Short mmCIF file of C-alpha atoms and ligand atoms in Angstrom, two decimals:
data_model
loop_
_atom_site.label_atom_id
_atom_site.label_comp_id
_atom_site.label_asym_id
_atom_site.label_seq_id
_atom_site.Cartn_x
_atom_site.Cartn_y
_atom_site.Cartn_z
CA MET A 1 -215.18 9.15 -73.32
CA LYS A 2 -213.74 5.93 -74.90
CA GLY A 3 -215.85 3.70 -77.59
CA LEU A 4 -217.03 0.08 -76.23
CA TYR A 5 -218.12 -2.40 -79.05
CA ILE A 6 -219.74 -5.94 -78.32
CA LYS A 7 -220.53 -8.34 -81.15
CA THR A 8 -222.56 -11.47 -79.44
CA TYR A 9 -223.09 -15.00 -81.26
CA GLY A 10 -224.91 -17.66 -79.80
CA CYS A 11 -227.60 -18.64 -77.38
CA GLN A 12 -229.30 -16.26 -74.91
CA MET A 13 -226.62 -16.55 -71.60
CA ASN A 14 -224.13 -15.16 -74.14
CA VAL A 15 -226.61 -12.08 -74.68
CA TYR A 16 -226.95 -11.92 -71.24
CA ASP A 17 -222.82 -12.12 -70.58
CA SER A 18 -222.54 -9.65 -72.91
CA VAL A 19 -225.07 -7.13 -71.08
CA LEU A 20 -222.93 -7.81 -67.60
CA MET A 21 -219.82 -6.98 -69.41
CA GLU A 22 -221.29 -4.07 -71.19
CA ASN A 23 -222.22 -2.76 -67.21
CA ILE A 24 -218.34 -3.84 -66.13
CA ILE A 25 -216.86 -1.86 -68.33
CA LYS A 26 -218.88 1.36 -68.96
CA PRO A 27 -217.91 2.88 -65.71
CA LEU A 28 -214.36 2.55 -66.66
CA GLY A 29 -215.18 5.36 -68.88
CA PHE A 30 -216.64 3.63 -71.81
CA ASN A 31 -219.13 4.44 -73.91
CA VAL A 32 -221.23 1.98 -76.57
CA VAL A 33 -220.29 2.40 -79.84
CA SER A 34 -222.33 1.21 -82.86
CA GLY A 35 -219.59 -0.54 -84.93
CA ALA A 36 -215.95 -1.97 -84.75
CA GLU A 37 -214.35 0.91 -86.27
CA GLU A 38 -215.51 3.18 -83.74
CA ALA A 39 -214.28 1.53 -80.71
CA ASP A 40 -211.20 1.45 -78.74
CA LEU A 41 -212.45 -1.66 -76.96
CA VAL A 42 -214.00 -4.37 -79.58
CA ILE A 43 -215.39 -7.48 -77.59
CA LEU A 44 -216.30 -10.89 -79.69
CA ASN A 45 -218.44 -12.85 -77.25
CA THR A 46 -218.55 -16.11 -79.15
CA CYS A 47 -219.96 -19.39 -79.20
CA HIS A 48 -218.73 -22.75 -79.47
CA ILE A 49 -221.86 -25.52 -80.13
CA ARG A 50 -221.38 -26.04 -83.90
CA GLU A 51 -219.02 -26.42 -86.50
CA LYS A 52 -217.02 -23.41 -88.01
CA ALA A 53 -216.96 -21.00 -84.97
CA ALA A 54 -213.37 -21.12 -84.92
CA GLU A 55 -213.09 -20.56 -88.29
CA LYS A 56 -215.71 -18.00 -88.51
CA LEU A 57 -214.42 -15.94 -85.53
CA TYR A 58 -210.84 -15.77 -87.21
CA SER A 59 -212.11 -14.24 -90.07
CA GLU A 60 -214.33 -12.00 -88.10
CA LEU A 61 -210.93 -11.07 -86.41
CA GLY A 62 -208.96 -10.38 -89.56
CA ARG A 63 -211.73 -8.21 -90.64
CA ILE A 64 -211.76 -6.14 -87.53
CA TYR A 65 -207.98 -5.92 -87.00
CA LEU A 66 -208.21 -4.33 -90.83
CA SER A 67 -210.71 -1.42 -89.86
CA LYS A 68 -209.70 -1.11 -85.97
CA LYS A 69 -209.77 2.53 -85.44
CA ASN A 70 -206.32 2.59 -84.20
CA LYS A 71 -203.05 1.04 -82.83
CA GLU A 72 -204.53 1.46 -79.64
CA THR A 73 -207.66 -0.40 -80.19
CA THR A 74 -207.76 -3.00 -77.91
CA ILE A 75 -209.46 -6.63 -79.15
CA VAL A 76 -210.69 -9.44 -76.76
CA VAL A 77 -212.13 -12.57 -77.52
CA ALA A 78 -214.67 -13.81 -74.91
CA GLY A 79 -217.29 -16.80 -74.96
CA CYS A 80 -217.03 -20.07 -75.31
CA VAL A 81 -214.42 -20.24 -78.29
CA ALA A 82 -212.45 -18.39 -75.93
CA GLN A 83 -212.67 -21.15 -73.50
CA ALA A 84 -211.95 -23.97 -76.23
CA GLU A 85 -209.23 -22.41 -78.12
CA GLY A 86 -207.64 -20.20 -75.07
CA GLU A 87 -203.75 -19.40 -76.29
CA GLU A 88 -204.26 -20.93 -79.87
CA ILE A 89 -206.17 -17.92 -80.54
CA PHE A 90 -203.60 -15.93 -80.23
CA LYS A 91 -201.38 -18.10 -82.26
CA ARG A 92 -203.59 -17.58 -85.02
CA ALA A 93 -204.68 -13.95 -84.31
CA PRO A 94 -201.88 -12.54 -82.37
CA PHE A 95 -202.90 -8.91 -82.79
CA VAL A 96 -205.72 -10.02 -80.11
CA ASP A 97 -204.91 -8.63 -76.31
CA ILE A 98 -206.84 -10.32 -74.11
CA VAL A 99 -208.59 -14.00 -73.92
CA VAL A 100 -211.41 -14.31 -71.39
CA GLY A 101 -213.53 -17.57 -70.79
CA PRO A 102 -217.71 -17.58 -69.55
CA GLN A 103 -216.58 -17.61 -66.01
CA SER A 104 -213.99 -15.59 -66.09
CA ILE A 105 -215.53 -11.92 -67.22
CA ALA A 106 -215.63 -10.37 -63.50
CA ALA A 107 -211.83 -10.07 -64.07
CA LEU A 108 -212.02 -7.80 -67.62
CA PRO A 109 -211.56 -4.32 -65.91
CA GLU A 110 -208.01 -6.35 -64.80
CA LEU A 111 -207.30 -7.64 -67.51
CA ILE A 112 -207.73 -4.39 -69.90
CA VAL A 113 -205.50 -2.76 -67.10
CA LYS A 114 -203.07 -5.43 -67.68
CA ALA A 115 -202.76 -5.67 -71.35
CA SER A 116 -202.32 -1.88 -71.44
CA ARG A 117 -199.60 -1.93 -69.17
CA SER A 118 -197.90 -5.30 -70.47
CA LYS A 119 -198.53 -4.48 -74.29
CA GLY A 120 -198.65 -8.64 -74.52
CA HIS A 121 -201.17 -10.87 -74.47
CA VAL A 122 -203.53 -11.40 -71.44
CA ILE A 123 -205.41 -14.66 -70.94
CA ASP A 124 -207.72 -15.57 -68.02
CA THR A 125 -209.88 -19.33 -68.81
CA ASP A 126 -210.20 -20.69 -65.37
CA PHE A 127 -213.00 -22.13 -63.65
CA PRO A 128 -212.93 -20.15 -60.32
CA GLU A 129 -213.84 -21.31 -57.10
CA VAL A 130 -215.86 -18.13 -56.46
CA ALA A 131 -218.59 -18.53 -59.00
CA LYS A 132 -218.68 -15.55 -61.58
CA PHE A 133 -222.01 -14.42 -60.71
CA ASP A 134 -220.31 -13.41 -57.19
CA LYS A 135 -217.36 -11.53 -58.14
CA LEU A 136 -219.43 -8.90 -59.86
CA PRO A 137 -220.76 -5.96 -58.04
CA ASP A 138 -224.12 -5.29 -57.25
CA GLU A 139 -224.83 -2.14 -60.37
CA CYS A 140 -224.04 -4.50 -62.79
CA TYR A 141 -227.15 -6.37 -62.35
CA GLY A 142 -230.35 -5.40 -63.40
CA ASN A 143 -229.58 -2.54 -65.64
CA SER A 144 -232.48 -1.57 -67.75
CA GLN A 145 -233.14 -4.10 -70.64
CA GLY A 146 -236.42 -2.60 -71.38
CA SER A 147 -239.63 -3.57 -71.50
CA SER A 148 -238.37 -7.54 -72.31
CA ALA A 149 -235.19 -8.93 -70.06
CA PHE A 150 -233.33 -11.67 -69.41
CA LEU A 151 -232.11 -13.26 -66.00
CA SER A 152 -229.60 -15.70 -65.76
CA ILE A 153 -230.42 -17.93 -62.81
CA GLN A 154 -228.11 -21.23 -63.84
CA GLU A 155 -225.10 -21.68 -65.62
CA GLY A 156 -222.82 -24.57 -66.99
CA CYS A 157 -224.34 -28.79 -67.46
CA ASP A 158 -223.56 -31.83 -65.64
CA LYS A 159 -224.96 -34.04 -68.17
CA PHE A 160 -222.04 -34.67 -70.65
CA CYS A 161 -224.51 -35.38 -73.81
CA THR A 162 -222.30 -36.85 -75.96
CA PHE A 163 -222.53 -34.21 -78.69
CA CYS A 164 -222.54 -31.49 -76.73
CA VAL A 165 -218.97 -29.03 -75.77
CA VAL A 166 -221.05 -26.76 -73.12
CA PRO A 167 -219.85 -29.06 -70.33
CA TYR A 168 -216.49 -28.31 -71.58
CA THR A 169 -216.81 -24.60 -72.05
CA ARG A 170 -219.15 -23.40 -68.88
CA GLY A 171 -218.37 -25.71 -66.64
CA ALA A 172 -220.14 -27.55 -63.75
CA GLU A 173 -223.63 -26.83 -63.01
CA TYR A 174 -224.13 -23.77 -60.70
CA SER A 175 -226.85 -22.16 -59.54
CA ARG A 176 -227.41 -18.38 -58.27
CA PRO A 177 -229.08 -17.93 -54.70
CA VAL A 178 -232.52 -16.95 -54.56
CA ASN A 179 -232.23 -14.06 -52.90
CA GLU A 180 -229.83 -12.72 -55.36
CA ILE A 181 -232.01 -13.68 -58.49
CA PHE A 182 -234.82 -11.87 -57.03
CA ARG A 183 -233.31 -8.89 -56.66
CA GLU A 184 -232.57 -8.40 -59.38
CA ALA A 185 -235.92 -9.15 -61.09
CA LEU A 186 -237.18 -6.51 -58.95
CA LYS A 187 -234.37 -4.17 -60.46
CA LEU A 188 -235.39 -5.19 -64.30
CA VAL A 189 -239.05 -4.70 -63.39
CA ALA A 190 -238.53 -1.56 -61.78
CA SER A 191 -236.36 -0.04 -64.72
CA GLY A 192 -239.46 -1.37 -67.24
CA ALA A 193 -239.39 -4.88 -67.31
CA LYS A 194 -242.94 -6.66 -68.09
CA GLU A 195 -241.31 -9.85 -68.89
CA ILE A 196 -238.97 -11.58 -67.74
CA ASN A 197 -236.42 -14.70 -69.59
CA LEU A 198 -235.23 -16.80 -67.01
CA LEU A 199 -231.88 -18.41 -68.42
CA GLY A 200 -229.92 -21.32 -67.68
CA GLN A 201 -228.22 -24.00 -69.89
CA ASN A 202 -230.35 -26.81 -68.20
CA VAL A 203 -232.64 -23.96 -66.36
CA ASN A 204 -234.91 -26.58 -64.99
CA ALA A 205 -231.76 -28.42 -63.18
CA TYR A 206 -231.96 -24.82 -61.14
CA HIS A 207 -231.25 -25.87 -56.90
CA GLY A 208 -230.67 -22.41 -55.49
CA GLU A 209 -229.93 -21.76 -52.15
CA CYS A 210 -232.57 -19.87 -49.92
CA GLU A 211 -231.90 -19.76 -46.37
CA GLY A 212 -230.47 -22.72 -45.75
CA GLU A 213 -233.28 -24.25 -47.99
CA ILE A 214 -232.82 -25.48 -51.61
CA TRP A 215 -235.03 -24.36 -53.98
CA ASP A 216 -236.12 -25.71 -57.72
CA LEU A 217 -237.22 -24.18 -60.24
CA GLY A 218 -240.79 -24.23 -60.20
CA LYS A 219 -240.74 -22.49 -56.48
CA LEU A 220 -238.31 -19.82 -57.96
CA VAL A 221 -241.15 -19.01 -60.56
CA SER A 222 -244.11 -19.17 -57.85
CA HIS A 223 -242.01 -16.28 -56.45
CA ILE A 224 -241.07 -14.25 -58.66
CA ALA A 225 -244.63 -14.08 -60.04
CA LYS A 226 -245.07 -12.24 -56.86
CA ILE A 227 -243.38 -9.32 -58.47
CA GLU A 228 -246.49 -7.08 -58.89
CA LYS A 229 -245.32 -5.06 -62.03
CA LEU A 230 -244.12 -8.32 -64.08
CA GLU A 231 -246.53 -9.46 -65.81
CA ARG A 232 -245.04 -12.61 -67.74
CA ILE A 233 -242.20 -15.36 -67.29
CA PHE A 234 -240.80 -17.88 -69.10
CA TYR A 235 -238.17 -20.45 -68.52
CA THR A 236 -235.26 -21.67 -71.18
CA THR A 237 -233.75 -23.95 -71.38
CA SER A 238 -235.22 -26.96 -70.22
CA HIS A 239 -234.34 -30.84 -69.97
CA PRO A 240 -236.49 -33.59 -69.89
CA ARG A 241 -234.37 -35.34 -67.31
CA ASP A 242 -234.61 -32.31 -64.52
CA MET A 243 -238.78 -32.04 -64.83
CA HIS A 244 -240.46 -32.04 -61.42
CA GLU A 245 -243.87 -31.60 -59.31
CA SER A 246 -243.40 -27.84 -58.57
CA LEU A 247 -242.54 -26.69 -61.89
CA TYR A 248 -245.68 -28.72 -63.46
CA LEU A 249 -247.39 -26.90 -60.57
CA ALA A 250 -246.37 -23.44 -61.48
CA HIS A 251 -247.47 -23.77 -65.15
CA ALA A 252 -251.15 -25.30 -63.80
CA GLN A 253 -251.10 -22.51 -61.22
CA GLU A 254 -249.61 -19.10 -62.51
CA PRO A 255 -251.00 -16.95 -64.29
CA LYS A 256 -247.81 -15.28 -65.59
CA LEU A 257 -245.85 -18.44 -66.56
CA ILE A 258 -246.50 -18.95 -70.32
CA PRO A 259 -247.83 -21.51 -72.14
CA PHE A 260 -244.82 -22.73 -74.00
CA VAL A 261 -242.12 -24.61 -72.94
CA HIS A 262 -238.81 -25.00 -74.56
CA LEU A 263 -238.11 -28.60 -74.02
CA PRO A 264 -235.05 -30.34 -76.87
CA VAL A 265 -235.56 -33.67 -77.24
CA GLN A 266 -232.44 -33.92 -80.30
CA SER A 267 -234.11 -37.28 -81.54
CA GLY A 268 -237.23 -39.19 -81.52
CA SER A 269 -235.23 -42.78 -81.99
CA ASP A 270 -234.55 -44.64 -78.26
CA LYS A 271 -230.97 -45.90 -80.04
CA ILE A 272 -229.76 -42.57 -81.02
CA LEU A 273 -230.97 -40.71 -77.48
CA HIS A 274 -228.93 -43.40 -75.71
CA ALA A 275 -225.86 -42.84 -77.92
CA MET A 276 -226.30 -39.13 -77.20
CA ASN A 277 -226.32 -39.81 -73.04
CA ARG A 278 -229.56 -38.37 -72.77
CA LYS A 279 -230.82 -40.84 -70.30
CA HIS A 280 -233.99 -40.89 -71.19
CA MET A 281 -236.27 -42.62 -73.83
CA VAL A 282 -239.09 -41.05 -76.06
CA GLU A 283 -241.83 -42.42 -74.22
CA GLU A 284 -240.63 -40.70 -71.09
CA TYR A 285 -240.53 -37.63 -72.99
CA LEU A 286 -244.26 -38.03 -74.44
CA GLU A 287 -245.25 -38.68 -71.15
CA ILE A 288 -243.77 -35.27 -69.76
CA ILE A 289 -245.63 -34.00 -72.49
CA GLY A 290 -248.69 -35.39 -71.89
CA LYS A 291 -248.82 -34.49 -68.01
CA PHE A 292 -248.13 -30.76 -69.00
CA ARG A 293 -250.89 -31.02 -71.51
CA LYS A 294 -253.32 -32.52 -68.88
CA LEU A 295 -252.75 -29.68 -66.09
CA LYS A 296 -252.64 -27.00 -68.72
CA PRO A 297 -254.76 -27.78 -72.04
CA GLU A 298 -253.59 -24.42 -74.23
CA ILE A 299 -249.85 -25.46 -73.41
CA GLU A 300 -247.22 -25.67 -76.35
CA PHE A 301 -243.78 -26.83 -77.05
CA SER A 302 -240.62 -26.09 -79.30
CA SER A 303 -237.73 -28.30 -79.35
CA ASP A 304 -234.14 -28.71 -80.82
CA PHE A 305 -233.28 -31.28 -83.17
CA ILE A 306 -229.80 -33.18 -84.41
CA VAL A 307 -229.97 -35.19 -87.45
CA GLY A 308 -227.08 -37.35 -88.42
CA PHE A 309 -225.85 -38.21 -85.03
CA PRO A 310 -223.44 -40.72 -85.57
CA GLY A 311 -224.87 -44.27 -86.64
CA GLU A 312 -228.30 -42.54 -87.01
CA THR A 313 -229.96 -44.52 -89.84
CA GLU A 314 -233.36 -43.52 -91.84
CA LYS A 315 -235.12 -45.60 -90.02
CA ASP A 316 -233.93 -43.67 -86.62
CA PHE A 317 -234.72 -40.48 -88.39
CA GLU A 318 -238.23 -41.64 -89.60
CA GLU A 319 -238.75 -42.01 -85.61
CA THR A 320 -238.03 -38.29 -85.34
CA MET A 321 -240.49 -37.29 -87.88
CA LYS A 322 -243.03 -39.07 -86.05
CA LEU A 323 -242.09 -37.47 -82.69
CA VAL A 324 -242.53 -33.71 -84.53
CA GLU A 325 -246.22 -35.02 -86.08
CA VAL A 326 -247.27 -36.78 -82.59
CA VAL A 327 -245.87 -33.31 -80.36
CA LYS A 328 -247.00 -30.40 -83.29
CA TYR A 329 -244.32 -28.44 -82.19
CA ILE A 330 -245.28 -24.74 -82.89
CA GLN A 331 -241.67 -24.29 -83.87
CA ALA A 332 -238.06 -26.07 -83.41
CA TYR A 333 -234.47 -25.36 -84.10
CA SER A 334 -232.30 -28.24 -86.34
CA PHE A 335 -229.30 -28.74 -86.87
CA LYS A 336 -226.65 -31.29 -88.74
CA TYR A 337 -224.85 -33.36 -86.14
CA SER A 338 -221.17 -31.44 -86.06
CA PRO A 339 -218.94 -33.32 -84.69
CA ARG A 340 -216.94 -31.36 -81.58
CA PRO A 341 -213.60 -31.77 -80.62
CA GLY A 342 -213.08 -33.63 -77.26
CA THR A 343 -216.47 -34.93 -76.97
CA PRO A 344 -217.33 -38.61 -77.43
CA GLY A 345 -219.61 -38.12 -80.53
CA ALA A 346 -216.68 -37.24 -82.67
CA GLU A 347 -214.95 -40.07 -81.87
CA ARG A 348 -216.99 -42.58 -83.19
CA LYS A 349 -216.13 -44.09 -86.62
CA ASP A 350 -219.84 -44.26 -88.00
CA GLN A 351 -220.41 -40.74 -89.41
CA VAL A 352 -223.44 -40.22 -91.31
CA PRO A 353 -221.98 -38.69 -94.47
CA GLU A 354 -223.08 -34.98 -95.34
CA GLU A 355 -225.11 -35.36 -98.10
CA ILE A 356 -227.29 -37.64 -96.05
CA LYS A 357 -227.25 -35.25 -93.16
CA THR A 358 -228.60 -32.41 -95.45
CA GLU A 359 -231.12 -34.45 -97.37
CA ARG A 360 -232.78 -35.14 -93.43
CA LEU A 361 -232.09 -31.73 -92.62
CA LEU A 362 -234.54 -30.21 -95.25
CA ARG A 363 -237.13 -33.05 -94.72
CA LEU A 364 -237.12 -31.74 -90.69
CA GLN A 365 -237.24 -28.76 -91.33
CA GLU A 366 -240.18 -29.10 -94.19
CA LEU A 367 -242.18 -30.60 -91.81
CA ILE A 368 -241.37 -28.33 -88.60
CA ARG A 369 -242.28 -25.41 -90.69
CA LYS A 370 -245.73 -27.12 -91.64
CA LYS A 371 -246.49 -27.79 -88.43
CA GLN A 372 -245.66 -23.81 -87.44
CA LEU A 373 -247.90 -22.24 -90.15
CA GLU A 374 -250.27 -24.85 -89.06
CA PHE A 375 -250.53 -23.60 -85.52
CA ASN A 376 -250.01 -19.59 -86.86
CA GLN A 377 -252.93 -20.19 -88.61
CA SER A 378 -255.17 -21.88 -85.80
CA MET A 379 -254.33 -18.26 -84.18
CA ILE A 380 -257.11 -16.18 -86.98
CA GLY A 381 -259.93 -15.16 -84.62
CA LYS A 382 -258.08 -15.59 -81.44
CA ILE A 383 -257.40 -12.99 -78.86
CA VAL A 384 -253.99 -12.96 -77.52
CA PRO A 385 -251.78 -10.54 -75.01
CA VAL A 386 -249.18 -9.33 -77.27
CA LEU A 387 -245.66 -7.49 -75.52
CA PHE A 388 -244.90 -4.81 -78.25
CA SER A 389 -240.94 -4.49 -78.24
CA GLY A 390 -240.63 -2.00 -81.21
CA LYS A 391 -241.04 -0.86 -85.10
CA LYS A 392 -241.04 -3.04 -87.61
CA GLY A 393 -237.81 -2.59 -89.84
CA LYS A 394 -239.35 -1.54 -93.01
CA HIS A 395 -242.68 -0.94 -92.28
CA GLN A 396 -242.65 2.01 -89.91
CA ASN A 397 -246.25 2.30 -89.65
CA GLN A 398 -246.01 -1.18 -88.03
CA ILE A 399 -244.85 -2.02 -84.34
CA VAL A 400 -244.10 -5.84 -83.65
CA GLY A 401 -244.62 -8.03 -80.52
CA LYS A 402 -244.35 -11.63 -79.03
CA SER A 403 -247.16 -13.63 -78.17
CA PRO A 404 -247.01 -16.06 -75.47
CA TYR A 405 -246.25 -18.46 -77.63
CA MET A 406 -243.03 -16.07 -79.14
CA GLN A 407 -244.41 -15.84 -82.29
CA SER A 408 -244.26 -12.34 -84.04
CA VAL A 409 -247.31 -10.45 -84.56
CA CYS A 410 -247.90 -6.98 -86.17
CA ILE A 411 -250.44 -4.39 -85.74
CA ASP A 412 -250.82 -1.02 -87.17
CA ASP A 413 -249.44 1.91 -84.55
CA PRO A 414 -247.84 4.81 -86.90
CA GLU A 415 -247.08 6.42 -83.46
CA GLY A 416 -245.88 4.26 -81.90
CA ASN A 417 -248.18 4.41 -79.19
CA TYR A 418 -248.53 0.85 -77.84
CA ILE A 419 -244.55 0.27 -77.80
CA ASP A 420 -243.27 -1.19 -74.27
CA GLN A 421 -246.71 -2.16 -73.63
CA ILE A 422 -248.84 -5.55 -73.44
CA MET A 423 -252.22 -5.14 -75.66
CA ASN A 424 -254.81 -7.79 -76.77
CA VAL A 425 -254.49 -8.45 -80.24
CA LYS A 426 -257.02 -9.86 -82.44
CA ILE A 427 -255.41 -12.04 -85.27
CA GLN A 428 -256.77 -11.38 -88.32
CA GLU A 429 -253.76 -12.87 -90.92
CA ALA A 430 -250.93 -15.70 -90.09
CA TRP A 431 -247.71 -16.58 -92.34
CA GLN A 432 -244.94 -18.70 -91.72
CA SER A 433 -243.24 -16.68 -88.84
CA SER A 434 -245.64 -13.78 -88.14
CA LEU A 435 -249.18 -12.57 -87.39
CA PHE A 436 -251.07 -10.02 -88.27
CA GLY A 437 -253.96 -8.73 -85.86
CA GLN A 438 -255.50 -5.12 -84.45
CA VAL A 439 -255.64 -4.10 -80.84
CA HIS A 440 -258.81 -5.42 -79.34
CA LEU A 441 -259.53 -3.13 -76.45
N1 5AD B 501 -223.98 -30.61 -83.27
C1 5AD B 501 -225.34 -30.21 -83.86
N2 5AD B 501 -226.13 -29.33 -83.12
C2 5AD B 501 -225.80 -29.69 -82.15
N3 5AD B 501 -226.52 -28.70 -80.57
C3 5AD B 501 -225.37 -28.90 -79.40
N4 5AD B 501 -224.36 -29.64 -79.78
C4 5AD B 501 -224.30 -30.07 -81.40
C5 5AD B 501 -223.42 -30.31 -82.13
N5 5AD B 501 -222.46 -30.98 -82.22
C6 5AD B 501 -227.37 -28.30 -80.73
C7 5AD B 501 -228.45 -29.30 -79.98
C8 5AD B 501 -228.74 -28.10 -78.30
C9 5AD B 501 -228.55 -26.78 -78.99
C10 5AD B 501 -228.48 -25.60 -78.37
O1 5AD B 501 -227.83 -27.02 -80.34
O2 5AD B 501 -229.59 -29.41 -80.62
O3 5AD B 501 -229.84 -28.12 -78.07
FE1 SF4 B 502 -225.04 -29.90 -74.02
FE2 SF4 B 502 -226.74 -31.95 -73.18
FE3 SF4 B 502 -225.97 -30.28 -71.15
FE4 SF4 B 502 -227.54 -29.40 -72.95
S1 SF4 B 502 -227.82 -31.27 -71.34
S2 SF4 B 502 -225.70 -28.24 -72.30
S3 SF4 B 502 -226.80 -30.52 -74.81
S4 SF4 B 502 -224.47 -31.65 -72.41
#
């Protein structure tokens, strides 16, 4: 057996792709090992969403090159930096053997053989006509991911937000057919999954085929919810422009769908939303939130924010702060705008100075943290179902799991009896990023 080491950066789509790559490669005689220095095949599955991704990749590659097991070790760069940088990677890191884009991972076995035969550079960054999912053998899907599993249902993006590289690195929107997704969900549940996170760059733009009809996400969720042993479903990441009735209804009627939606807004200013090509206004976003809350009062939201997009004034930024207050997000990711080569935002002359971006980000993050702490503290005394995933790092007496609001919840359980189970927990203490409680039988 040879050693395989995959290091994953970035989003959950990449985590899922890494599982697929592992499943494609293992049958070729590989075992997963825990470090690059023990591996015969090293894959870096990269992310290109924000700055310095390429720089970080080259320094990581340098480290791997120095520590590699032997001369024969094959080094692969996969993911979105591979797609964006292409041949450039061989110029800057000639010891890399294979560059493979996210749409071409099904070709990995061939690429590995080619690289070992030719001892030269091998690249595949095409956007193939046949979707990547159709090219992979069935055995690659639905292998055990434990009690919490990812399932990619949609990939790519046609929205072209002016800050974003995704439409260029992941290509056009593609939805997998319903039956293929359902089969994979069944397999995941049979191998222990209690919750499934349906993934897509624009997951609620899902429009998959089912026996001649087109299904949307709401319909798909209701169908998957019929799998008896599956207890929780969530989906990420959604776009405000792709909301539809059946998804609202699924939240209202389907108890397995968790009451938590990650709905990135990016900015609270109509002017900036327009400049970002988001194609919706703040008011419309608030209407969506209002509609969800009316149908499902316990629903909560998280978001992504970008501060310092070109042209953002103090007033625009204040509007973002106001939106955080109004929506009361229970958590959110926030980033300084990072000009990505090839995107319209990067061409603009009115870039915001770095110091201002830094200062705004700190203020926004402080507010988000405050909202998160308030929400966490509001859980004290409540009973919440928690799916426990494992031991809590240093605290060997404790195990940790996730609430339906994606909060980390710990309990004392030295024997680990509740690992991989969903238990009702009465919350006793709450901090910034975790809760503590006791099983409530
Ligand atoms: N600069 C900063 N943040 C970005 N994101 C995407 N592109 C950029 C960029 N160029 C953020 C958005 C998106 C999240 C995945 O990453 O907030 O929702
Ligand atoms: Fe990027 Fe916008 Fe598409 Fe999201 S919706 S992946 S931010 S272009």
